[in-house]
């Protein structure tokens, strides 16, 4: 098991919960208890957020990209350019990925657009680092795993993190259905 030492530095003493991160089916009625600490959790997706200034600049750029009178008309950005202009700085990314790696996670990928970080670890690391347990759930005869509470991160890193796309294995439901055939 990994120690909680990375959370103890002065900048990491305060933590904040990432709201809305528990799947609606991860409820007591279906809960079958904590999974083994050694359960591997590959491909967890941490979603990064933009600052208010970046959001405003992005909205302006989108308007310019679609305005035939703008010099930016149809000058689309590569993912790397998008990340450079609208993602976290190199130093911010290093602080975040450094904290994750010091907590024992493997950082598998930082997306070129700097919108997500894909990481891998195990249930013990999730519990120790993010302060949430991973439990097994039996929903209509199908076994799932999911976090039971909102994960926490150091307050110093909160401006960079929107939340997790996947701390569970519940499949996303399609937003539309084909009728007929």
mmCIF file of C-alpha atoms in Angstrom:
data_model
loop_
_atom_site.group_PDB
_atom_site.id
_atom_site.type_symbol
_atom_site.label_atom_id
_atom_site.label_comp_id
_atom_site.label_asym_id
_atom_site.label_seq_id
_atom_site.Cartn_x
_atom_site.Cartn_y
_atom_site.Cartn_z
ATOM 1 C CA UNK A 1 0.000 0.000 0.000
ATOM 2 C CA UNK A 2 1.057 3.550 -0.731
ATOM 3 C CA UNK A 3 1.447 6.067 2.061
ATOM 4 C CA UNK A 4 -0.611 9.235 2.172
ATOM 5 C CA UNK A 5 2.582 11.333 2.290
ATOM 6 C CA UNK A 6 1.894 13.276 -0.948
ATOM 7 C CA UNK A 7 -1.194 14.801 0.695
ATOM 8 C CA UNK A 8 0.758 16.075 3.699
ATOM 9 C CA UNK A 9 2.790 18.892 2.121
ATOM 10 C CA UNK A 10 1.745 22.405 3.115
ATOM 11 C CA UNK A 11 -0.032 23.034 -0.209
ATOM 12 C CA UNK A 12 -1.848 19.703 0.050
ATOM 13 C CA UNK A 13 -3.143 19.820 3.639
ATOM 14 C CA UNK A 14 -6.573 21.088 2.607
ATOM 15 C CA UNK A 15 -8.654 18.909 0.319
ATOM 16 C CA UNK A 16 -11.898 19.498 -1.530
ATOM 17 C CA UNK A 17 -14.497 17.031 -2.746
ATOM 18 C CA UNK A 18 -15.288 16.838 -6.449
ATOM 19 C CA UNK A 19 -19.094 17.051 -6.458
ATOM 20 C CA UNK A 20 -21.339 14.822 -8.551
ATOM 21 C CA UNK A 21 -18.861 11.967 -8.936
ATOM 22 C CA UNK A 22 -20.924 9.039 -7.573
ATOM 23 C CA UNK A 23 -22.878 6.991 -10.112
ATOM 24 C CA UNK A 24 -26.648 6.995 -9.408
ATOM 25 C CA UNK A 25 -26.700 3.176 -9.204
ATOM 26 C CA UNK A 26 -23.902 3.077 -6.611
ATOM 27 C CA UNK A 27 -26.385 2.933 -3.747
ATOM 28 C CA UNK A 28 -26.699 0.872 -0.564
ATOM 29 C CA UNK A 29 -29.402 -1.380 -2.021
ATOM 30 C CA UNK A 30 -26.944 -2.793 -4.590
ATOM 31 C CA UNK A 31 -23.746 -2.507 -2.503
ATOM 32 C CA UNK A 32 -21.865 -5.753 -1.901
ATOM 33 C CA UNK A 33 -18.970 -4.226 0.009
ATOM 34 C CA UNK A 34 -15.464 -3.033 -0.615
ATOM 35 C CA UNK A 35 -13.407 -4.656 -3.357
ATOM 36 C CA UNK A 36 -9.923 -6.025 -2.679
ATOM 37 C CA UNK A 37 -7.278 -3.337 -2.296
ATOM 38 C CA UNK A 38 -5.341 -5.001 -5.110
ATOM 39 C CA UNK A 39 -8.152 -4.631 -7.663
ATOM 40 C CA UNK A 40 -6.568 -2.973 -10.691
ATOM 41 C CA UNK A 41 -8.362 0.111 -11.989
ATOM 42 C CA UNK A 42 -6.954 0.838 -15.424
ATOM 43 C CA UNK A 43 -7.955 3.755 -17.616
ATOM 44 C CA UNK A 44 -9.368 6.129 -15.010
ATOM 45 C CA UNK A 45 -10.046 9.434 -16.767
ATOM 46 C CA UNK A 46 -9.440 12.656 -14.867
ATOM 47 C CA UNK A 47 -11.141 15.578 -16.628
ATOM 48 C CA UNK A 48 -9.361 18.925 -16.507
ATOM 49 C CA UNK A 49 -11.114 22.270 -16.513
ATOM 50 C CA UNK A 50 -10.559 25.649 -18.085
ATOM 51 C CA UNK A 51 -10.267 28.898 -16.187
ATOM 52 C CA UNK A 52 -12.998 31.499 -16.661
ATOM 53 C CA UNK A 53 -10.570 33.494 -18.809
ATOM 54 C CA UNK A 54 -9.827 30.469 -20.976
ATOM 55 C CA UNK A 55 -13.556 29.779 -21.385
ATOM 56 C CA UNK A 56 -14.131 33.368 -22.532
ATOM 57 C CA UNK A 57 -11.159 33.257 -24.921
ATOM 58 C CA UNK A 58 -12.408 29.945 -26.326
ATOM 59 C CA UNK A 59 -15.899 31.349 -26.909
ATOM 60 C CA UNK A 60 -14.346 34.323 -28.714
ATOM 61 C CA UNK A 61 -12.171 32.037 -30.849
ATOM 62 C CA UNK A 62 -15.144 29.855 -31.790
ATOM 63 C CA UNK A 63 -17.027 32.946 -32.932
ATOM 64 C CA UNK A 64 -14.004 34.045 -34.989
ATOM 65 C CA UNK A 65 -13.551 30.602 -36.536
ATOM 66 C CA UNK A 66 -17.100 30.761 -37.879
ATOM 67 C CA UNK A 67 -17.087 34.419 -38.975
ATOM 68 C CA UNK A 68 -16.148 34.751 -42.677
ATOM 69 C CA UNK A 69 -14.970 38.322 -41.990
ATOM 70 C CA UNK A 70 -12.498 37.222 -39.315
ATOM 71 C CA UNK A 71 -8.827 36.567 -40.119
ATOM 72 C CA UNK A 72 -9.250 33.408 -37.992
ATOM 73 C CA UNK A 73 -12.076 32.086 -40.199
ATOM 74 C CA UNK A 74 -11.611 28.306 -40.566
ATOM 75 C CA UNK A 75 -8.105 28.370 -39.066
ATOM 76 C CA UNK A 76 -8.742 25.337 -36.881
ATOM 77 C CA UNK A 77 -6.392 24.511 -34.022
ATOM 78 C CA UNK A 78 -4.545 21.231 -33.675
ATOM 79 C CA UNK A 79 -5.126 19.400 -30.375
ATOM 80 C CA UNK A 80 -1.674 20.516 -29.235
ATOM 81 C CA UNK A 81 -2.445 24.174 -30.040
ATOM 82 C CA UNK A 82 -5.775 23.872 -28.248
ATOM 83 C CA UNK A 83 -3.999 22.502 -25.176
ATOM 84 C CA UNK A 84 -1.353 25.217 -25.262
ATOM 85 C CA UNK A 85 -3.959 28.009 -25.439
ATOM 86 C CA UNK A 86 -6.816 26.581 -23.374
ATOM 87 C CA UNK A 87 -5.331 23.903 -21.134
ATOM 88 C CA UNK A 88 -3.302 23.994 -17.970
ATOM 89 C CA UNK A 89 0.266 25.276 -18.161
ATOM 90 C CA UNK A 90 3.244 22.939 -18.241
ATOM 91 C CA UNK A 91 3.914 23.743 -14.569
ATOM 92 C CA UNK A 92 0.298 23.030 -13.592
ATOM 93 C CA UNK A 93 0.328 19.738 -15.488
ATOM 94 C CA UNK A 94 3.610 18.794 -13.816
ATOM 95 C CA UNK A 95 2.174 19.562 -10.375
ATOM 96 C CA UNK A 96 -0.895 17.429 -11.056
ATOM 97 C CA UNK A 97 0.847 14.484 -12.739
ATOM 98 C CA UNK A 98 3.655 14.654 -10.164
ATOM 99 C CA UNK A 99 1.136 14.374 -7.337
ATOM 100 C CA UNK A 100 -0.609 11.438 -9.038
ATOM 101 C CA UNK A 101 2.692 9.617 -9.615
ATOM 102 C CA UNK A 102 3.886 10.335 -6.053
ATOM 103 C CA UNK A 103 0.615 8.759 -4.904
ATOM 104 C CA UNK A 104 1.524 5.577 -6.772
ATOM 105 C CA UNK A 105 -0.579 5.986 -9.906
ATOM 106 C CA UNK A 106 0.729 5.466 -13.408
ATOM 107 C CA UNK A 107 -0.031 8.410 -15.662
ATOM 108 C CA UNK A 108 -0.772 6.646 -18.936
ATOM 109 C CA UNK A 109 -1.502 9.712 -21.037
ATOM 110 C CA UNK A 110 -2.137 13.426 -20.968
ATOM 111 C CA UNK A 111 -4.406 14.133 -23.925
ATOM 112 C CA UNK A 112 -2.847 16.366 -26.606
ATOM 113 C CA UNK A 113 -5.564 18.961 -25.974
ATOM 114 C CA UNK A 114 -4.796 18.901 -22.240
ATOM 115 C CA UNK A 115 -8.408 18.109 -21.405
ATOM 116 C CA UNK A 116 -7.896 14.722 -19.712
ATOM 117 C CA UNK A 117 -5.333 12.638 -17.885
ATOM 118 C CA UNK A 118 -5.624 8.876 -18.111
ATOM 119 C CA UNK A 119 -4.221 7.074 -15.094
ATOM 120 C CA UNK A 120 -4.063 3.557 -13.714
ATOM 121 C CA UNK A 121 -3.809 2.249 -10.190
ATOM 122 C CA UNK A 122 -5.615 0.032 -7.730
ATOM 123 C CA UNK A 123 -8.487 0.332 -5.266
ATOM 124 C CA UNK A 124 -6.146 0.989 -2.314
ATOM 125 C CA UNK A 125 -4.514 3.911 -4.128
ATOM 126 C CA UNK A 126 -7.918 5.404 -4.956
ATOM 127 C CA UNK A 127 -9.005 5.109 -1.313
ATOM 128 C CA UNK A 128 -5.762 6.540 0.081
ATOM 129 C CA UNK A 129 -5.310 9.319 -2.466
ATOM 130 C CA UNK A 130 -8.865 10.369 -3.255
ATOM 131 C CA UNK A 131 -10.516 9.438 0.040
ATOM 132 C CA UNK A 132 -13.182 7.225 -1.521
ATOM 133 C CA UNK A 133 -13.610 3.458 -1.368
ATOM 134 C CA UNK A 134 -14.349 1.308 -4.388
ATOM 135 C CA UNK A 135 -17.174 -1.162 -3.775
ATOM 136 C CA UNK A 136 -18.771 -3.971 -5.728
ATOM 137 C CA UNK A 137 -22.407 -3.498 -6.761
ATOM 138 C CA UNK A 138 -24.880 -6.073 -8.034
ATOM 139 C CA UNK A 139 -27.453 -4.364 -10.254
ATOM 140 C CA UNK A 140 -30.005 -6.670 -11.886
ATOM 141 C CA UNK A 141 -27.581 -9.584 -11.725
ATOM 142 C CA UNK A 142 -24.657 -7.666 -13.248
ATOM 143 C CA UNK A 143 -21.593 -6.983 -11.107
ATOM 144 C CA UNK A 144 -20.116 -3.479 -11.230
ATOM 145 C CA UNK A 145 -17.498 -1.553 -9.307
ATOM 146 C CA UNK A 146 -17.791 2.108 -8.359
ATOM 147 C CA UNK A 147 -16.682 4.727 -5.877
ATOM 148 C CA UNK A 148 -19.042 5.210 -2.933
ATOM 149 C CA UNK A 149 -18.376 8.886 -2.220
ATOM 150 C CA UNK A 150 -17.123 11.939 -4.048
ATOM 151 C CA UNK A 151 -13.341 11.800 -4.501
ATOM 152 C CA UNK A 152 -11.217 14.467 -2.862
ATOM 153 C CA UNK A 153 -8.173 16.237 -4.213
ATOM 154 C CA UNK A 154 -5.811 18.795 -2.698
ATOM 155 C CA UNK A 155 -7.345 22.271 -2.716
ATOM 156 C CA UNK A 156 -4.213 23.543 -4.478
ATOM 157 C CA UNK A 157 -5.057 21.341 -7.488
ATOM 158 C CA UNK A 158 -8.832 21.938 -7.470
ATOM 159 C CA UNK A 159 -8.692 24.798 -10.015
ATOM 160 C CA UNK A 160 -7.296 22.295 -12.542
ATOM 161 C CA UNK A 161 -9.722 19.390 -12.072
ATOM 162 C CA UNK A 162 -13.341 19.105 -13.198
ATOM 163 C CA UNK A 163 -13.782 15.517 -12.006
ATOM 164 C CA UNK A 164 -13.573 11.920 -13.138
ATOM 165 C CA UNK A 165 -15.186 10.493 -16.214
ATOM 166 C CA UNK A 166 -14.704 6.973 -14.926
ATOM 167 C CA UNK A 167 -14.302 5.808 -11.357
ATOM 168 C CA UNK A 168 -16.823 3.078 -12.112
ATOM 169 C CA UNK A 169 -17.519 0.499 -14.774
ATOM 170 C CA UNK A 170 -21.161 1.378 -15.428
ATOM 171 C CA UNK A 171 -21.602 1.818 -19.182
ATOM 172 C CA UNK A 172 -22.904 5.149 -20.410
ATOM 173 C CA UNK A 173 -26.418 5.110 -21.822
ATOM 174 C CA UNK A 174 -26.877 6.361 -25.380
ATOM 175 C CA UNK A 175 -28.546 9.761 -25.697
ATOM 176 C CA UNK A 176 -30.672 8.568 -28.618
ATOM 177 C CA UNK A 177 -32.234 5.352 -29.836
ATOM 178 C CA UNK A 178 -32.760 4.201 -33.398
ATOM 179 C CA UNK A 179 -36.395 3.442 -34.129
ATOM 180 C CA UNK A 180 -37.338 1.056 -36.872
ATOM 181 C CA UNK A 181 -34.596 -0.513 -38.707
#
